[in-house]
Amino acid sequence: MKNMWGNSTMSGADWRSESAYNEVQKAETADMAWEWLRRDREYHKDFKSLLSSEHSSVTDHFRRKWGLTFCSRSPKNIR
């Protein structure tokens, strides 16, 4: 599994296996945060609202709620 920068991050291995957690020990804070957010349904719902909005108040609310910052709001940079 790759993170948003293309580096290896946590695998999709069996969570019950001790060896599956070896990758977690190598993960950086941003990797762990991304793994959490990408599985959070409420985050996905809020992200869809953010993408469909032109209002900066929605962006501000999203940033405060999820503790995120953005370098660019350009649609071509959002994947």
PDB file of C-alpha atoms in Angstrom:
ATOM      1  CA  MET A   1       0.000   0.000   0.000  1.00  0.00           C
ATOM      2  CA  LYS A   2       1.315   3.482  -0.858  1.00  0.00           C
ATOM      3  CA  ASN A   3       0.720   6.781   0.885  1.00  0.00           C
ATOM      4  CA  MET A   4      -0.071  10.036  -0.913  1.00  0.00           C
ATOM      5  CA  TRP A   5       3.644  10.599  -1.613  1.00  0.00           C
ATOM      6  CA  GLY A   6       4.079   7.187  -3.233  1.00  0.00           C
ATOM      7  CA  ASN A   7       5.986   5.648  -0.313  1.00  0.00           C
ATOM      8  CA  SER A   8       5.127   2.274   1.153  1.00  0.00           C
ATOM      9  CA  THR A   9       2.835   2.456   4.132  1.00  0.00           C
ATOM     10  CA  MET A  10       0.732  -0.030   6.059  1.00  0.00           C
ATOM     11  CA  SER A  11      -0.159  -3.191   4.227  1.00  0.00           C
ATOM     12  CA  GLY A  12      -3.571  -4.768   3.899  1.00  0.00           C
ATOM     13  CA  ALA A  13      -2.333  -7.817   5.817  1.00  0.00           C
ATOM     14  CA  ASP A  14      -4.332  -9.721   8.408  1.00  0.00           C
ATOM     15  CA  TRP A  15      -4.757  -7.428  11.422  1.00  0.00           C
ATOM     16  CA  ARG A  16      -4.517 -10.423  13.740  1.00  0.00           C
ATOM     17  CA  SER A  17      -0.987 -11.245  12.624  1.00  0.00           C
ATOM     18  CA  GLU A  18       1.854  -9.785  14.717  1.00  0.00           C
ATOM     19  CA  SER A  19       4.046  -9.480  11.640  1.00  0.00           C
ATOM     20  CA  ALA A  20       1.451  -7.218  10.009  1.00  0.00           C
ATOM     21  CA  TYR A  21       2.305  -4.544  12.570  1.00  0.00           C
ATOM     22  CA  ASN A  22       5.982  -4.331  11.571  1.00  0.00           C
ATOM     23  CA  GLU A  23       5.039  -1.737   8.946  1.00  0.00           C
ATOM     24  CA  VAL A  24       3.078   0.288  11.494  1.00  0.00           C
ATOM     25  CA  GLN A  25       6.203   0.709  13.584  1.00  0.00           C
ATOM     26  CA  LYS A  26       7.928   2.323  10.578  1.00  0.00           C
ATOM     27  CA  ALA A  27       5.018   4.625   9.715  1.00  0.00           C
ATOM     28  CA  GLU A  28       5.295   8.361  10.234  1.00  0.00           C
ATOM     29  CA  THR A  29       2.601  10.468  11.864  1.00  0.00           C
ATOM     30  CA  ALA A  30       1.248  11.666   8.504  1.00  0.00           C
ATOM     31  CA  ASP A  31       0.967   8.049   7.306  1.00  0.00           C
ATOM     32  CA  MET A  32      -1.044   7.054  10.378  1.00  0.00           C
ATOM     33  CA  ALA A  33      -3.281  10.111  10.043  1.00  0.00           C
ATOM     34  CA  TRP A  34      -3.961   9.304   6.379  1.00  0.00           C
ATOM     35  CA  GLU A  35      -4.749   5.665   7.201  1.00  0.00           C
ATOM     36  CA  TRP A  36      -7.302   6.892   9.736  1.00  0.00           C
ATOM     37  CA  LEU A  37      -8.897   9.508   7.480  1.00  0.00           C
ATOM     38  CA  ARG A  38      -9.179   7.298   4.424  1.00  0.00           C
ATOM     39  CA  ARG A  39     -11.278   4.845   6.449  1.00  0.00           C
ATOM     40  CA  ASP A  40     -13.507   7.457   8.127  1.00  0.00           C
ATOM     41  CA  ARG A  41     -16.956   7.734   6.511  1.00  0.00           C
ATOM     42  CA  GLU A  42     -17.636  11.149   8.001  1.00  0.00           C
ATOM     43  CA  TYR A  43     -14.352  12.453   6.551  1.00  0.00           C
ATOM     44  CA  HIS A  44     -15.373  11.181   3.093  1.00  0.00           C
ATOM     45  CA  LYS A  45     -18.766  12.875   3.417  1.00  0.00           C
ATOM     46  CA  ASP A  46     -17.166  16.164   4.475  1.00  0.00           C
ATOM     47  CA  PHE A  47     -14.564  15.907   1.704  1.00  0.00           C
ATOM     48  CA  LYS A  48     -17.292  15.505  -0.931  1.00  0.00           C
ATOM     49  CA  SER A  49     -19.011  18.606   0.460  1.00  0.00           C
ATOM     50  CA  LEU A  50     -15.716  20.464   0.298  1.00  0.00           C
ATOM     51  CA  LEU A  51     -15.157  19.532  -3.339  1.00  0.00           C
ATOM     52  CA  SER A  52     -18.621  20.682  -4.361  1.00  0.00           C
ATOM     53  CA  SER A  53     -18.392  24.011  -2.523  1.00  0.00           C
ATOM     54  CA  GLU A  54     -16.994  27.342  -3.654  1.00  0.00           C
ATOM     55  CA  HIS A  55     -17.343  28.920  -0.196  1.00  0.00           C
ATOM     56  CA  SER A  56     -14.274  29.502   1.945  1.00  0.00           C
ATOM     57  CA  SER A  57     -16.387  28.942   5.076  1.00  0.00           C
ATOM     58  CA  VAL A  58     -16.752  25.261   4.097  1.00  0.00           C
ATOM     59  CA  THR A  59     -12.987  25.014   3.612  1.00  0.00           C
ATOM     60  CA  ASP A  60     -12.339  26.701   6.967  1.00  0.00           C
ATOM     61  CA  HIS A  61     -14.768  24.382   8.747  1.00  0.00           C
ATOM     62  CA  PHE A  62     -13.202  21.329   7.096  1.00  0.00           C
ATOM     63  CA  ARG A  63      -9.672  22.430   8.039  1.00  0.00           C
ATOM     64  CA  ARG A  64     -10.608  23.078  11.667  1.00  0.00           C
ATOM     65  CA  LYS A  65     -12.639  19.895  12.056  1.00  0.00           C
ATOM     66  CA  TRP A  66     -10.040  17.558  10.547  1.00  0.00           C
ATOM     67  CA  GLY A  67      -6.860  19.468  11.464  1.00  0.00           C
ATOM     68  CA  LEU A  68      -5.708  19.782   7.861  1.00  0.00           C
ATOM     69  CA  THR A  69      -3.978  22.447   5.804  1.00  0.00           C
ATOM     70  CA  PHE A  70      -4.000  22.834   2.033  1.00  0.00           C
ATOM     71  CA  CYS A  71      -1.269  24.062  -0.284  1.00  0.00           C
ATOM     72  CA  SER A  72      -3.631  24.566  -3.213  1.00  0.00           C
ATOM     73  CA  ARG A  73      -7.364  24.463  -3.900  1.00  0.00           C
ATOM     74  CA  SER A  74      -6.848  23.958  -7.633  1.00  0.00           C
ATOM     75  CA  PRO A  75      -9.187  21.192  -8.925  1.00  0.00           C
ATOM     76  CA  LYS A  76      -6.381  19.682 -11.005  1.00  0.00           C
ATOM     77  CA  ASN A  77      -4.373  19.094  -7.795  1.00  0.00           C
ATOM     78  CA  ILE A  78      -7.211  17.239  -6.048  1.00  0.00           C
ATOM     79  CA  ARG A  79      -7.379  13.518  -6.707  1.00  0.00           C
TER      80      ARG A  79
END
